[in-house]
PDB file of C-alpha atoms in Angstrom:
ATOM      1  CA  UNK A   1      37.889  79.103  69.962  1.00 49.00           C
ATOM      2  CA  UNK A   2      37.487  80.310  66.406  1.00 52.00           C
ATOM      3  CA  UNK A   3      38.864  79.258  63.171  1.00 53.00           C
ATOM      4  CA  UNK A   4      40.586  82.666  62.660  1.00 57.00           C
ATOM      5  CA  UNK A   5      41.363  83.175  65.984  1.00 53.00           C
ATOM      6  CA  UNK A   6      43.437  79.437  65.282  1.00 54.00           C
ATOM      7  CA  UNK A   7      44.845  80.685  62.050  1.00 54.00           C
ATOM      8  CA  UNK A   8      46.836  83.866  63.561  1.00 61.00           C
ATOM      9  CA  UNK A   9      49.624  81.399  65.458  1.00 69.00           C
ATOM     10  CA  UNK A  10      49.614  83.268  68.277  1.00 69.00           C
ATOM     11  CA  UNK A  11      52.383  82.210  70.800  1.00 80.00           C
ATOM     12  CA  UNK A  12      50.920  80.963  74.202  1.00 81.00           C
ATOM     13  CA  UNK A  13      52.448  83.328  76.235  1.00 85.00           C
ATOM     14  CA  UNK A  14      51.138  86.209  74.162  1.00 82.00           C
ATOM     15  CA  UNK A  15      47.921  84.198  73.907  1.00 80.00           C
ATOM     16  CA  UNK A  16      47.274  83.754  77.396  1.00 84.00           C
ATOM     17  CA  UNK A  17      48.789  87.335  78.285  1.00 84.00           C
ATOM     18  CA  UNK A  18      45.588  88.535  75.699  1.00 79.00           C
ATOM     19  CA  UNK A  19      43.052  85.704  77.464  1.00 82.00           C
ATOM     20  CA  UNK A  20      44.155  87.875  81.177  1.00 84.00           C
ATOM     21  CA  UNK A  21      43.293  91.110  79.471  1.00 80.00           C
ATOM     22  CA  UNK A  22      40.039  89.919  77.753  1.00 79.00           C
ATOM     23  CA  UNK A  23      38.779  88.485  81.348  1.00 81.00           C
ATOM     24  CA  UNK A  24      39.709  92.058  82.752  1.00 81.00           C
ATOM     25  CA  UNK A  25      38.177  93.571  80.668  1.00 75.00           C
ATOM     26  CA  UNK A  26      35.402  91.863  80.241  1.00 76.00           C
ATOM     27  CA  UNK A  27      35.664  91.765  76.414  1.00 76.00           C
ATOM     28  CA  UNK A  28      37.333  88.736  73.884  1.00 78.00           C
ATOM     29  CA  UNK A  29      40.426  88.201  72.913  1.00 76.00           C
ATOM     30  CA  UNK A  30      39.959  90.184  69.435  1.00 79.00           C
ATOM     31  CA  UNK A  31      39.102  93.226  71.792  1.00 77.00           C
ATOM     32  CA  UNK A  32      42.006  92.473  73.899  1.00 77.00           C
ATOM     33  CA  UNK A  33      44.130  92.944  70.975  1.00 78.00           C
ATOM     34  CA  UNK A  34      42.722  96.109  69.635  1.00 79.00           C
ATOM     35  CA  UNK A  35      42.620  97.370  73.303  1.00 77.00           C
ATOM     36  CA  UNK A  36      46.424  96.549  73.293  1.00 76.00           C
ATOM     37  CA  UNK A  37      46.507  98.647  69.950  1.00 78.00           C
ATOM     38  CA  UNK A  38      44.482 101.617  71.074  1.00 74.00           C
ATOM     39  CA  UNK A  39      41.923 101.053  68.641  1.00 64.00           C
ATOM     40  CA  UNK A  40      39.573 101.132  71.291  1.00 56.00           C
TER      41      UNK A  40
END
């Protein structure tokens, strides 16, 4: 785990909601989170 990824405070549910995602698909959890945003 990163130092940034540390310094957002993420809650664990959301956390581990984003870990599902990344491991779906097959990305991280920063790509998880701009999936979830539609950046992607």
């Amino acid at each position: 785990m990163n130092i940034e990824l540390v310094s957002l405070q993420l809650p664990a549910s959301l956390y581990e909601k984003l870990q599902t995602i990344a491991i779906t698909e097959n990305t991280d959890i920063v790509g998880a989170i701009a999936s979830q945003r539609g950046l992607l």
